[in-house]
């Protein structure tokens, strides 16, 4: 692959998936700096896979999975270092000031609910597709979505589902 | 809900500087990392090599398994039922064939495959005992032979020991048989082991031929051989005696003297009872080689006692429950077990009439190849000394 081809592929990937990867990383890490680290790590891994994706859907699902896994790994390391996420967070984190309660509520969901809710409600994946990305059964995804919705409703009130 | 979540997340975007920085790092990484196509080609090649190696390993293991489990030794077990037993290098039985009608009727040989040689032979001997092939009046003999040149001599000896330790009614004669005997036996449709014994008898007994003995039991053949070699006068008789002496000795050890009853069938070797100091030095191997090396006490045949390892000169005594009474002798302090007060000789006295005059003092007299007085030179076929084939 020539440099120009690589340049094109890299640029294309960033155009298509940059926002998605950032949202996943930020939802998990809840602070800008860790989210940036995770974001770059995901795309550097992507570079090593250039040319091996069967389709755009495959490519997108792969990026989602890698982003989730990278964030979980970083969180585990943070826990081992006994650094609380609250300490690691910047005082002024966007959307933590109460201006975006829905985002805050989604970000505060437990991992597995957060993943399902994001992939379904924002990225538009079906339960079957989410099951393949997360490596679980379709029925499990239904349960996660149902429970996640319930938790959001409890936090945001009955008019959330309107 | 969908719209609300979408709206909530719409504002989450990376800094343009972050995106630009990431793009540069990606290009730099792409420059130094190997292209995916070439790497995939290498991976494909590695996968092919691994598959080939795995296939070669499977073939090798398969061939190795075949090699390890093929029959390398054929043993011949003769009682009066006669069997041939195939075994692999680990002395695991690969197959058992009945060589005469008695053997066909005795047991289902298919169940013997996969057993160790000792287990297989013990099973057949046990079945023969149950079928009444062993007399309670004398110690029977079974013959276990191996073709000359085949591996398995050690297994032969171990098997004999295992069978004898499991039964006090049986002595095992072991030997190797030459190719000529195997060939002659096949022509005659008999076991080579039986053929070899029949040849031995007919060589010493001018009035009979080998064919006359092929249908008789090994015990009967040995009875005749003992008669013919009782006082060896010729080189042939001496040679024959050397071959069978181990078995003869064991039969004498176990045989009741003075018309006493033999031990009941099925008696197993007991665990050694605690012995006084003088006998305590007896090694386990000696103890095994001289199980119950004492004549039975009249009247004990009906009891289901077992024979303890006692001093050679002491009679076997059992209490009412059939448990062995520790033996005492002139060198040992009296030991009177609980409940044995009413038993005869419980004080340790040994009636002279029941002592074994042929027993060497302090010598258990096990049928060991190193029996004192036995010539070391054994060159002839079957020169196992009745115990182990070297």
Short mmCIF file of C-alpha atoms in Angstrom, two decimals:
data_model
loop_
_atom_site.label_atom_id
_atom_site.label_comp_id
_atom_site.label_asym_id
_atom_site.label_seq_id
_atom_site.Cartn_x
_atom_site.Cartn_y
_atom_site.Cartn_z
CA UNK A 1 0.00 0.00 0.00
CA UNK A 2 1.47 3.30 -0.98
CA UNK A 3 1.72 6.22 1.36
CA UNK A 4 -0.94 8.10 -0.48
CA UNK A 5 -3.31 5.14 -0.28
CA UNK A 6 -2.58 4.83 3.42
CA UNK A 7 -3.17 8.53 3.86
CA UNK A 8 -6.52 8.20 2.13
CA UNK A 9 -7.59 5.25 4.24
CA UNK A 10 -6.52 6.94 7.46
CA UNK A 11 -8.30 10.13 6.60
CA UNK A 12 -11.43 8.26 5.60
CA UNK A 13 -11.46 6.27 8.84
CA UNK A 14 -11.11 9.37 10.94
CA UNK A 15 -13.84 11.13 9.02
CA UNK A 16 -16.26 8.23 9.43
CA UNK A 17 -15.52 6.97 12.90
CA UNK A 18 -13.76 9.66 14.87
CA UNK A 19 -16.92 10.90 16.60
CA UNK A 20 -18.11 7.39 17.36
CA UNK A 21 -14.83 6.31 18.92
CA UNK A 22 -14.62 9.53 20.89
CA UNK A 23 -18.11 9.15 22.31
CA UNK A 24 -17.41 5.58 23.43
CA UNK A 25 -14.10 6.55 25.02
CA UNK A 26 -15.54 9.57 26.76
CA UNK A 27 -18.59 7.69 28.03
CA UNK A 28 -16.28 5.17 29.66
CA UNK A 29 -13.41 7.24 30.87
CA UNK A 30 -15.50 10.29 31.86
CA UNK A 31 -12.55 12.60 31.52
CA UNK A 32 -10.89 14.20 28.55
CA UNK A 33 -7.30 13.06 29.02
CA UNK A 34 -7.97 9.37 29.49
CA UNK A 35 -10.50 9.50 26.68
CA UNK A 36 -7.84 11.01 24.39
CA UNK A 37 -5.38 8.27 25.24
CA UNK A 38 -7.96 5.59 24.60
CA UNK A 39 -9.07 7.29 21.36
CA UNK A 40 -5.54 7.33 19.94
CA UNK A 41 -4.82 3.78 21.03
CA UNK A 42 -7.91 2.57 19.18
CA UNK A 43 -6.92 4.24 15.92
CA UNK A 44 -3.32 3.10 16.17
CA UNK A 45 -4.63 -0.45 16.46
CA UNK A 46 -6.84 0.27 13.48
CA UNK A 47 -3.78 1.14 11.40
CA UNK A 48 -2.37 -2.33 11.94
CA UNK A 49 -5.59 -3.79 10.55
CA UNK A 50 -5.73 -1.68 7.44
CA UNK A 51 -6.91 -3.64 4.44
CA UNK A 52 -8.25 -6.58 6.39
CA UNK A 53 -11.85 -5.61 6.88
CA UNK A 54 -14.47 -7.44 4.90
CA UNK A 55 -16.91 -4.53 4.79
CA UNK A 56 -17.74 -1.18 6.29
CA UNK A 57 -20.06 -2.84 8.79
CA UNK A 58 -17.26 -5.14 9.83
CA UNK A 59 -14.90 -2.21 10.16
CA UNK A 60 -17.34 -0.20 12.28
CA UNK A 61 -18.21 -3.11 14.55
CA UNK A 62 -14.51 -3.84 14.98
CA UNK A 63 -13.80 -0.27 16.04
CA UNK A 64 -16.66 -0.34 18.56
CA UNK A 65 -15.38 -3.56 20.11
CA UNK A 66 -11.80 -2.35 20.29
CA UNK A 67 -12.89 0.95 21.83
CA UNK A 68 -14.95 -0.80 24.51
CA UNK A 69 -12.14 -3.20 25.32
CA UNK A 70 -9.44 -0.53 25.42
CA UNK A 71 -11.48 1.56 27.83
CA UNK A 72 -12.18 -1.39 30.09
CA UNK A 73 -8.46 -2.24 30.16
CA UNK A 74 -7.56 1.31 31.11
CA UNK A 75 -10.20 1.37 33.83
CA UNK A 76 -8.88 -1.86 35.28
CA UNK A 77 -5.39 -0.40 35.41
CA UNK A 78 -6.74 2.73 37.04
CA UNK A 79 -8.47 0.65 39.71
CA UNK A 80 -5.28 -1.30 40.38
CA UNK A 81 -3.44 1.92 40.94
CA UNK A 82 -6.10 2.83 43.49
CA UNK A 83 -6.80 6.03 41.70
CA UNK A 84 -10.44 6.88 41.87
CA UNK A 85 -12.09 8.12 38.80
CA UNK A 86 -13.30 11.16 40.68
CA UNK A 87 -9.72 12.10 41.48
CA UNK A 88 -8.69 11.52 37.89
CA UNK A 89 -11.47 13.69 36.53
CA UNK A 90 -10.89 17.32 35.73
CA UNK A 91 -12.98 19.69 37.79
CA UNK A 92 -14.62 21.10 34.71
CA UNK A 93 -15.72 18.10 32.71
CA UNK A 94 -18.08 18.94 29.91
CA UNK A 95 -21.65 18.05 30.66
CA UNK A 96 -21.00 17.38 34.34
CA UNK A 97 -22.48 20.67 35.27
CA UNK A 98 -26.03 19.44 34.95
CA UNK A 99 -26.56 20.92 31.54
CA UNK A 100 -26.92 17.53 29.93
CA UNK A 101 -28.60 15.18 32.39
CA UNK A 102 -29.34 12.52 29.78
CA UNK A 103 -25.69 12.24 28.82
CA UNK A 104 -24.69 12.17 32.47
CA UNK A 105 -27.24 9.48 33.18
CA UNK A 106 -26.04 7.35 30.25
CA UNK A 107 -22.44 7.83 31.29
CA UNK A 108 -23.28 6.72 34.79
CA UNK A 109 -24.91 3.49 33.67
CA UNK A 110 -22.98 0.28 34.43
CA UNK A 111 -20.75 -0.83 31.59
CA UNK A 112 -22.88 -3.48 29.97
CA UNK A 113 -25.99 -1.29 30.00
CA UNK A 114 -24.11 1.70 28.73
CA UNK A 115 -22.74 -0.27 25.77
CA UNK A 116 -26.13 -1.64 24.77
CA UNK A 117 -27.91 1.70 25.17
CA UNK A 118 -25.28 3.55 23.15
CA UNK A 119 -25.09 1.03 20.34
CA UNK A 120 -28.85 0.77 20.05
CA UNK A 121 -30.10 4.27 20.62
CA UNK A 122 -27.27 6.23 19.12
CA UNK A 123 -25.60 4.01 16.57
CA UNK A 124 -28.85 2.28 15.61
CA UNK A 125 -27.65 -1.31 15.90
CA UNK A 126 -30.20 -4.07 16.28
CA UNK A 127 -30.13 -6.40 19.25
CA UNK A 128 -28.70 -9.15 17.08
CA UNK A 129 -25.88 -6.91 15.87
CA UNK A 130 -25.21 -5.69 19.38
CA UNK A 131 -25.04 -9.29 20.54
CA UNK A 132 -22.31 -10.01 17.98
CA UNK A 133 -20.33 -6.92 18.91
CA UNK A 134 -20.54 -7.56 22.64
CA UNK A 135 -20.29 -11.33 22.36
CA UNK A 136 -23.56 -12.14 24.04
CA UNK A 137 -26.92 -13.60 23.10
CA UNK A 138 -29.63 -11.54 21.52
CA UNK A 139 -31.98 -12.17 24.45
CA UNK A 140 -29.31 -10.89 26.78
CA UNK A 141 -29.19 -7.67 24.79
CA UNK A 142 -32.97 -7.30 25.13
CA UNK A 143 -32.61 -7.64 28.88
CA UNK A 144 -29.76 -5.16 29.00
CA UNK A 145 -31.69 -2.62 26.97
CA UNK A 146 -34.80 -3.09 29.05
CA UNK A 147 -32.96 -2.76 32.31
CA UNK A 148 -30.87 0.15 31.04
CA UNK A 149 -34.02 1.96 29.99
CA UNK A 150 -35.52 1.33 33.37
CA UNK A 151 -32.48 2.75 35.12
CA UNK A 152 -32.53 5.86 32.95
CA UNK A 153 -36.22 6.30 33.69
CA UNK A 154 -35.63 5.99 37.39
CA UNK A 155 -32.93 8.62 37.21
CA UNK A 156 -34.54 11.00 34.74
CA UNK A 157 -38.19 10.65 35.55
CA UNK A 158 -41.24 9.29 33.81
CA UNK A 159 -41.24 11.88 31.07
CA UNK A 160 -37.87 10.59 29.79
CA UNK A 161 -39.54 8.02 27.61
CA UNK A 162 -41.88 10.38 25.93
CA UNK B 1 -36.00 7.97 24.11
CA UNK B 2 -33.90 7.50 21.02
CA UNK B 3 -34.04 11.13 20.10
CA UNK B 4 -33.23 12.26 23.60
CA UNK B 5 -30.15 10.06 23.78
CA UNK B 6 -29.08 11.11 20.30
CA UNK B 7 -29.49 14.74 21.16
CA UNK B 8 -27.62 14.22 24.41
CA UNK B 9 -24.66 12.71 22.63
CA UNK B 10 -24.63 14.95 19.63
CA UNK B 11 -22.38 17.41 21.37
CA UNK B 12 -19.72 14.82 22.15
CA UNK B 13 -17.00 15.39 19.56
CA UNK B 14 -13.22 15.17 19.70
CA UNK B 15 -11.06 18.23 19.52
CA UNK B 16 -9.85 18.89 15.96
CA UNK B 17 -6.32 19.04 17.32
CA UNK B 18 -6.73 15.58 18.74
CA UNK B 19 -7.96 14.29 15.41
CA UNK B 20 -5.03 15.86 13.56
CA UNK B 21 -2.54 14.55 16.08
CA UNK B 22 -4.05 11.12 15.79
CA UNK B 23 -3.87 11.22 12.02
CA UNK B 24 -0.18 12.00 12.09
CA UNK B 25 0.51 9.20 14.52
CA UNK B 26 -1.48 6.80 12.40
CA UNK B 27 0.49 7.69 9.28
CA UNK B 28 3.75 7.30 11.15
CA UNK B 29 2.67 3.93 12.48
CA UNK B 30 1.55 2.83 9.02
CA UNK B 31 4.98 3.73 7.61
CA UNK B 32 6.83 1.52 10.04
CA UNK B 33 4.39 -1.35 10.37
CA UNK B 34 4.48 -4.16 7.81
CA UNK B 35 1.78 -4.04 5.20
CA UNK B 36 -1.27 -6.12 6.00
CA UNK B 37 -1.10 -8.01 2.69
CA UNK B 38 2.48 -9.19 3.24
CA UNK B 39 1.83 -9.97 6.86
CA UNK B 40 -1.22 -11.95 5.95
CA UNK B 41 0.89 -13.82 3.42
CA UNK B 42 3.42 -14.63 6.08
CA UNK B 43 0.68 -15.67 8.40
CA UNK B 44 -0.77 -17.87 5.70
CA UNK B 45 2.60 -19.47 5.15
CA UNK B 46 3.08 -19.97 8.86
CA UNK B 47 -0.39 -21.50 9.05
CA UNK B 48 0.46 -23.92 6.25
CA UNK B 49 3.70 -24.92 7.94
CA UNK B 50 1.95 -25.39 11.26
CA UNK B 51 -0.73 -27.50 9.64
CA UNK B 52 1.89 -29.64 7.96
CA UNK B 53 3.76 -30.03 11.24
CA UNK B 54 0.55 -30.93 13.03
CA UNK B 55 -0.32 -33.49 10.37
CA UNK B 56 3.15 -35.00 10.60
CA UNK B 57 2.83 -35.18 14.36
CA UNK B 58 -0.53 -36.92 14.09
CA UNK B 59 0.89 -39.46 11.66
CA UNK B 60 3.92 -39.99 13.86
CA UNK B 61 1.83 -40.47 16.97
CA UNK B 62 -0.44 -42.82 15.11
CA UNK B 63 2.44 -44.91 13.86
CA UNK B 64 4.02 -44.79 17.28
CA UNK B 65 0.82 -46.02 18.85
CA UNK B 66 0.63 -48.84 16.35
CA UNK B 67 4.28 -49.63 16.99
CA UNK B 68 3.95 -49.60 20.75
CA UNK B 69 0.81 -51.72 20.82
CA UNK B 70 1.70 -54.36 18.29
CA UNK B 71 2.35 -57.87 19.49
CA UNK B 72 6.03 -58.47 20.09
CA UNK B 73 5.85 -61.47 22.42
CA UNK B 74 3.76 -64.60 22.45
CA UNK B 75 3.43 -66.47 25.71
CA UNK B 76 2.01 -69.97 26.07
CA UNK B 77 0.09 -70.82 29.19
CA UNK B 78 -0.57 -74.52 29.79
CA UNK B 79 -2.57 -76.02 32.59
CA UNK B 80 -4.43 -78.51 30.74
CA UNK B 81 -6.34 -75.81 28.99
CA UNK B 82 -3.73 -74.17 26.81
CA UNK B 83 -3.64 -70.56 25.68
CA UNK B 84 -1.42 -68.36 23.59
CA UNK B 85 -1.18 -64.80 24.87
CA UNK B 86 0.11 -61.97 22.70
CA UNK B 87 1.64 -58.95 24.41
CA UNK B 88 3.15 -55.65 23.37
CA UNK B 89 6.31 -53.98 24.59
CA UNK B 90 4.64 -52.85 27.78
CA UNK B 91 3.51 -56.42 28.46
CA UNK B 92 -0.06 -55.43 27.81
CA UNK B 93 -2.09 -58.24 26.35
CA UNK B 94 -3.00 -57.71 22.73
CA UNK B 95 -4.91 -60.93 22.27
CA UNK B 96 -5.54 -64.37 23.75
CA UNK B 97 -6.27 -67.55 21.80
CA UNK B 98 -7.49 -70.87 23.09
CA UNK B 99 -5.30 -73.72 21.87
CA UNK B 100 -7.46 -76.65 22.85
CA UNK B 101 -11.07 -77.51 23.64
CA UNK B 102 -10.60 -77.20 27.37
CA UNK B 103 -9.40 -73.67 26.89
CA UNK B 104 -12.31 -72.81 24.63
CA UNK B 105 -14.72 -73.86 27.32
CA UNK B 106 -12.90 -72.24 30.20
CA UNK B 107 -13.53 -68.52 29.70
CA UNK B 108 -14.19 -65.76 27.20
CA UNK B 109 -10.75 -64.65 26.07
CA UNK B 110 -11.94 -61.37 24.55
CA UNK B 111 -12.20 -59.87 28.02
CA UNK B 112 -8.50 -60.41 28.61
CA UNK B 113 -7.30 -57.98 25.99
CA UNK B 114 -5.77 -54.85 27.47
CA UNK B 115 -4.87 -56.46 30.78
CA UNK B 116 -1.31 -56.77 31.93
CA UNK B 117 0.28 -60.15 31.39
CA UNK B 118 0.15 -60.89 35.12
CA UNK B 119 -3.52 -59.97 35.35
CA UNK B 120 -4.35 -62.06 32.32
CA UNK B 121 -2.53 -65.17 33.50
CA UNK B 122 -3.89 -64.79 37.03
CA UNK B 123 -7.39 -64.52 35.63
CA UNK B 124 -7.00 -67.69 33.58
CA UNK B 125 -5.40 -69.58 36.47
CA UNK B 126 -8.20 -68.47 38.77
CA UNK B 127 -10.81 -69.61 36.25
CA UNK B 128 -9.05 -72.95 35.95
CA UNK B 129 -9.10 -73.32 39.73
CA UNK B 130 -12.82 -72.58 39.82
CA UNK B 131 -13.39 -75.09 37.05
CA UNK B 132 -11.70 -77.79 39.10
CA UNK B 133 -8.44 -78.15 37.21
CA UNK B 134 -6.43 -77.95 40.42
CA UNK B 135 -6.49 -80.68 42.98
CA UNK B 136 -6.73 -79.97 46.65
CA UNK B 137 -4.47 -82.97 47.31
CA UNK B 138 -1.39 -81.62 45.68
CA UNK B 139 0.21 -78.47 44.39
CA UNK B 140 -0.59 -78.17 40.72
CA UNK B 141 1.79 -76.89 38.11
CA UNK B 142 1.10 -74.50 35.26
CA UNK B 143 3.57 -73.76 32.52
CA UNK B 144 4.22 -70.29 31.16
CA UNK B 145 6.64 -70.17 28.26
CA UNK B 146 7.92 -67.60 25.82
CA UNK B 147 9.35 -68.05 22.37
CA UNK B 148 13.11 -67.86 22.26
CA UNK B 149 14.45 -64.48 21.21
CA UNK B 150 11.28 -62.55 21.91
CA UNK B 151 11.30 -59.76 24.49
CA UNK B 152 9.47 -60.35 27.73
CA UNK B 153 11.74 -62.44 29.91
CA UNK B 154 11.32 -60.07 32.83
CA UNK B 155 7.59 -60.01 32.38
CA UNK B 156 7.61 -63.81 32.42
CA UNK B 157 9.32 -63.88 35.81
CA UNK B 158 7.12 -61.16 37.25
CA UNK B 159 4.03 -62.92 36.04
CA UNK B 160 5.08 -66.18 37.65
CA UNK B 161 5.67 -64.46 40.95
CA UNK B 162 2.33 -62.71 40.75
CA UNK B 163 0.46 -65.94 40.09
CA UNK B 164 2.24 -67.85 42.85
CA UNK B 165 1.74 -65.08 45.37
CA UNK B 166 -1.97 -65.25 44.60
CA UNK B 167 -2.33 -68.98 45.07
CA UNK B 168 -0.68 -71.55 47.31
CA UNK B 169 -2.04 -74.36 45.17
CA UNK B 170 -0.09 -73.46 42.08
CA UNK B 171 3.54 -73.50 41.09
CA UNK B 172 4.53 -71.84 37.84
CA UNK B 173 7.12 -73.32 35.54
CA UNK B 174 8.67 -70.76 33.22
CA UNK B 175 10.91 -71.33 30.26
CA UNK B 176 11.63 -70.30 26.71
CA UNK B 177 10.92 -72.51 23.75
CA UNK B 178 12.94 -72.67 20.59
CA UNK B 179 11.70 -72.08 17.09
CA UNK B 180 11.84 -75.79 16.23
CA UNK B 181 9.52 -76.61 19.11
CA UNK B 182 7.14 -73.83 18.16
CA UNK B 183 7.06 -75.12 14.62
CA UNK B 184 6.52 -78.72 15.71
CA UNK B 185 3.81 -77.67 18.11
CA UNK B 186 1.96 -75.78 15.40
CA UNK B 187 2.09 -78.82 13.16
CA UNK B 188 0.73 -80.96 15.94
CA UNK B 189 -1.88 -78.41 16.86
CA UNK B 190 -0.70 -78.08 20.44
CA UNK B 191 0.87 -75.46 22.63
CA UNK B 192 4.66 -75.12 22.26
CA UNK B 193 4.95 -75.02 26.04
CA UNK B 194 3.20 -78.37 26.37
CA UNK B 195 5.26 -79.76 23.49
CA UNK B 196 8.49 -78.78 25.21
CA UNK B 197 7.47 -80.56 28.41
CA UNK B 198 6.30 -83.60 26.53
CA UNK B 199 9.64 -83.72 24.73
CA UNK B 200 11.45 -83.53 28.07
CA UNK B 201 9.53 -86.47 29.49
CA UNK B 202 9.85 -88.61 26.42
CA UNK B 203 13.60 -87.98 26.31
CA UNK B 204 13.91 -89.44 29.81
CA UNK B 205 11.18 -92.04 29.66
CA UNK B 206 12.05 -94.58 26.99
CA UNK B 207 8.66 -96.25 27.29
CA UNK B 208 6.64 -93.28 26.10
CA UNK B 209 6.70 -90.78 23.27
CA UNK B 210 5.98 -87.07 23.34
CA UNK B 211 2.59 -87.66 21.75
CA UNK B 212 1.54 -89.71 24.77
CA UNK B 213 1.84 -86.68 27.00
CA UNK B 214 0.30 -83.97 24.86
CA UNK B 215 -3.19 -84.51 26.22
CA UNK B 216 -2.22 -84.76 29.86
CA UNK B 217 -2.08 -81.95 32.34
CA UNK B 218 1.13 -80.10 33.09
CA UNK B 219 0.85 -81.32 36.66
CA UNK B 220 0.85 -84.93 35.53
CA UNK B 221 3.85 -84.29 33.30
CA UNK B 222 5.69 -82.75 36.23
CA UNK B 223 4.80 -85.64 38.49
CA UNK B 224 6.44 -87.94 35.98
CA UNK B 225 9.43 -85.68 35.54
CA UNK B 226 9.98 -85.59 39.29
CA UNK B 227 9.97 -89.34 39.37
CA UNK B 228 12.42 -89.57 36.51
CA UNK B 229 14.82 -87.01 37.98
CA UNK B 230 14.58 -87.96 41.62
CA UNK B 231 18.03 -89.47 41.50
CA UNK B 232 19.61 -88.08 38.37
CA UNK B 233 22.16 -90.45 36.98
CA UNK B 234 22.67 -89.22 33.48
CA UNK B 235 23.50 -85.82 32.05
CA UNK B 236 20.04 -85.62 30.55
CA UNK B 237 18.42 -86.32 33.89
CA UNK B 238 20.56 -83.72 35.59
CA UNK B 239 19.78 -81.19 32.94
CA UNK B 240 16.07 -81.88 33.25
CA UNK B 241 16.26 -81.64 37.01
CA UNK B 242 17.93 -78.25 36.81
CA UNK B 243 15.09 -76.97 34.69
CA UNK B 244 12.35 -78.15 36.98
CA UNK B 245 14.03 -77.91 40.36
CA UNK B 246 12.49 -74.58 41.26
CA UNK B 247 9.00 -75.91 40.74
CA UNK B 248 9.82 -79.14 42.52
CA UNK B 249 11.06 -77.21 45.49
CA UNK B 250 7.98 -75.02 45.66
CA UNK B 251 5.72 -78.05 45.43
CA UNK B 252 7.55 -79.63 48.32
CA UNK B 253 7.26 -76.47 50.34
CA UNK B 254 3.53 -76.33 49.88
CA UNK B 255 2.81 -80.02 49.81
CA UNK B 256 1.42 -81.52 52.99
CA UNK B 257 3.72 -84.08 54.64
CA UNK B 258 2.75 -87.39 56.19
CA UNK B 259 -0.55 -87.56 54.43
CA UNK B 260 -1.74 -84.31 55.88
CA UNK B 261 -4.36 -82.41 54.00
CA UNK B 262 -3.27 -79.73 51.66
CA UNK B 263 -4.36 -76.19 52.16
CA UNK B 264 -7.87 -75.44 51.07
CA UNK B 265 -8.21 -73.98 47.64
CA UNK B 266 -8.40 -70.29 47.22
CA UNK B 267 -6.23 -69.50 50.20
CA UNK B 268 -4.41 -66.30 49.58
CA UNK B 269 -1.05 -65.36 50.88
CA UNK B 270 -1.42 -63.58 54.18
CA UNK B 271 0.19 -60.40 55.23
CA UNK B 272 3.27 -61.26 57.24
CA UNK B 273 2.56 -61.50 60.91
CA UNK B 274 4.93 -59.89 63.32
CA UNK B 275 7.81 -62.23 63.87
CA UNK B 276 10.26 -62.57 66.69
CA UNK B 277 13.68 -61.04 66.23
CA UNK B 278 15.38 -64.00 64.65
CA UNK B 279 12.99 -64.06 61.74
CA UNK B 280 12.61 -60.32 61.44
CA UNK B 281 15.61 -60.08 59.12
CA UNK B 282 13.87 -61.99 56.41
CA UNK B 283 13.51 -59.69 53.47
CA UNK B 284 10.19 -59.08 51.77
CA UNK B 285 11.40 -60.84 48.66
CA UNK B 286 12.34 -63.87 50.63
CA UNK B 287 9.05 -63.78 52.41
CA UNK B 288 7.25 -63.74 49.11
CA UNK B 289 9.36 -66.51 47.75
CA UNK B 290 8.61 -68.68 50.68
CA UNK B 291 4.99 -68.20 51.34
CA UNK B 292 3.71 -70.44 53.98
CA UNK B 293 6.76 -72.59 53.71
CA UNK B 294 5.51 -75.06 56.21
CA UNK B 295 3.49 -78.18 56.06
CA UNK B 296 -0.09 -77.99 57.19
CA UNK B 297 -1.13 -79.18 60.58
CA UNK B 298 -3.55 -82.05 60.47
CA UNK B 299 -7.02 -80.84 61.08
CA UNK B 300 -6.48 -77.39 59.73
CA UNK B 301 -7.56 -78.22 56.21
CA UNK B 302 -11.14 -77.44 57.02
CA UNK B 303 -10.29 -74.06 58.36
CA UNK B 304 -10.11 -71.13 56.12
CA UNK B 305 -6.96 -69.87 57.59
CA UNK B 306 -4.06 -68.50 55.69
CA UNK B 307 -0.48 -69.47 55.90
CA UNK B 308 1.73 -67.03 57.68
CA UNK B 309 5.36 -66.49 57.05
CA UNK B 310 6.83 -68.35 59.90
CA UNK B 311 10.07 -70.03 60.68
CA UNK B 312 10.63 -72.90 58.30
CA UNK B 313 10.67 -75.46 60.99
CA UNK B 314 7.40 -74.45 62.62
CA UNK B 315 4.05 -75.95 61.69
CA UNK B 316 1.22 -73.82 60.47
CA UNK B 317 -1.24 -73.11 63.17
CA UNK B 318 -4.52 -71.33 62.92
CA UNK B 319 -6.95 -70.39 65.58
CA UNK B 320 -10.66 -71.01 65.53
CA UNK B 321 -11.30 -68.00 63.39
CA UNK B 322 -8.81 -69.19 60.91
CA UNK B 323 -6.32 -66.47 61.68
CA UNK B 324 -2.74 -67.57 61.65
CA UNK B 325 -1.06 -68.07 64.95
CA UNK B 326 2.38 -66.52 65.09
CA UNK B 327 4.96 -69.21 64.79
CA UNK B 328 7.48 -69.82 67.46
CA UNK B 329 10.72 -71.70 67.36
CA UNK B 330 13.69 -72.53 69.43
CA UNK B 331 15.16 -69.11 68.81
CA UNK B 332 12.03 -67.15 69.45
CA UNK B 333 10.16 -66.26 72.56
CA UNK B 334 6.79 -67.80 73.01
CA UNK B 335 3.96 -65.80 71.57
CA UNK B 336 0.50 -66.79 72.51
CA UNK B 337 -2.11 -64.76 70.71
CA UNK B 338 -5.31 -63.92 72.42
CA UNK B 339 -7.85 -66.70 72.16
CA UNK B 340 -5.27 -69.27 71.28
CA UNK B 341 -4.82 -70.64 74.76
CA UNK B 342 -6.82 -73.71 73.97
CA UNK B 343 -5.02 -74.45 70.75
CA UNK B 344 -2.46 -77.22 70.66
CA UNK B 345 1.15 -76.16 70.68
CA UNK B 346 0.27 -72.68 71.82
CA UNK B 347 3.09 -72.82 74.26
CA UNK B 348 5.51 -72.94 71.41
CA UNK B 349 6.35 -76.59 71.51
CA UNK B 350 6.91 -78.07 68.13
CA UNK B 351 6.22 -81.74 67.89
CA UNK B 352 9.12 -83.42 66.20
CA UNK B 353 6.84 -85.40 64.02
CA UNK B 354 5.65 -82.27 62.28
CA UNK B 355 8.98 -80.58 61.77
CA UNK B 356 10.42 -80.64 58.31
CA UNK B 357 13.66 -82.58 58.36
CA UNK B 358 14.52 -81.48 54.84
CA UNK B 359 14.38 -77.83 55.72
CA UNK B 360 17.72 -76.10 55.98
CA UNK B 361 18.10 -74.18 59.17
CA UNK B 362 17.26 -70.54 58.73
CA UNK B 363 16.69 -71.02 55.04
CA UNK B 364 13.19 -70.40 53.85
CA UNK B 365 13.99 -72.50 50.85
CA UNK B 366 12.27 -70.33 48.36
CA UNK B 367 12.41 -71.46 44.78
CA UNK B 368 15.06 -68.97 43.94
CA UNK B 369 17.32 -69.28 40.98
CA UNK B 370 20.20 -68.95 43.37
CA UNK B 371 19.33 -71.97 45.33
CA UNK B 372 22.35 -73.29 47.09
CA UNK B 373 23.94 -76.15 45.34
CA UNK B 374 22.36 -75.43 41.96
CA UNK B 375 24.86 -75.29 39.13
CA UNK B 376 25.20 -71.87 37.64
CA UNK B 377 25.56 -73.20 34.16
CA UNK B 378 22.29 -73.33 32.27
CA UNK B 379 22.75 -73.49 28.55
CA UNK B 380 19.96 -75.60 27.30
CA UNK B 381 16.54 -74.73 26.13
CA UNK B 382 14.12 -74.10 28.92
CA UNK B 383 16.89 -73.79 31.39
CA UNK B 384 14.85 -71.52 33.58
CA UNK B 385 15.43 -73.57 36.68
CA UNK B 386 11.74 -73.75 36.95
CA UNK B 387 11.46 -70.16 37.96
CA UNK B 388 12.70 -67.50 35.70
CA UNK B 389 13.77 -67.59 32.10
CA UNK B 390 17.00 -65.68 31.65
#
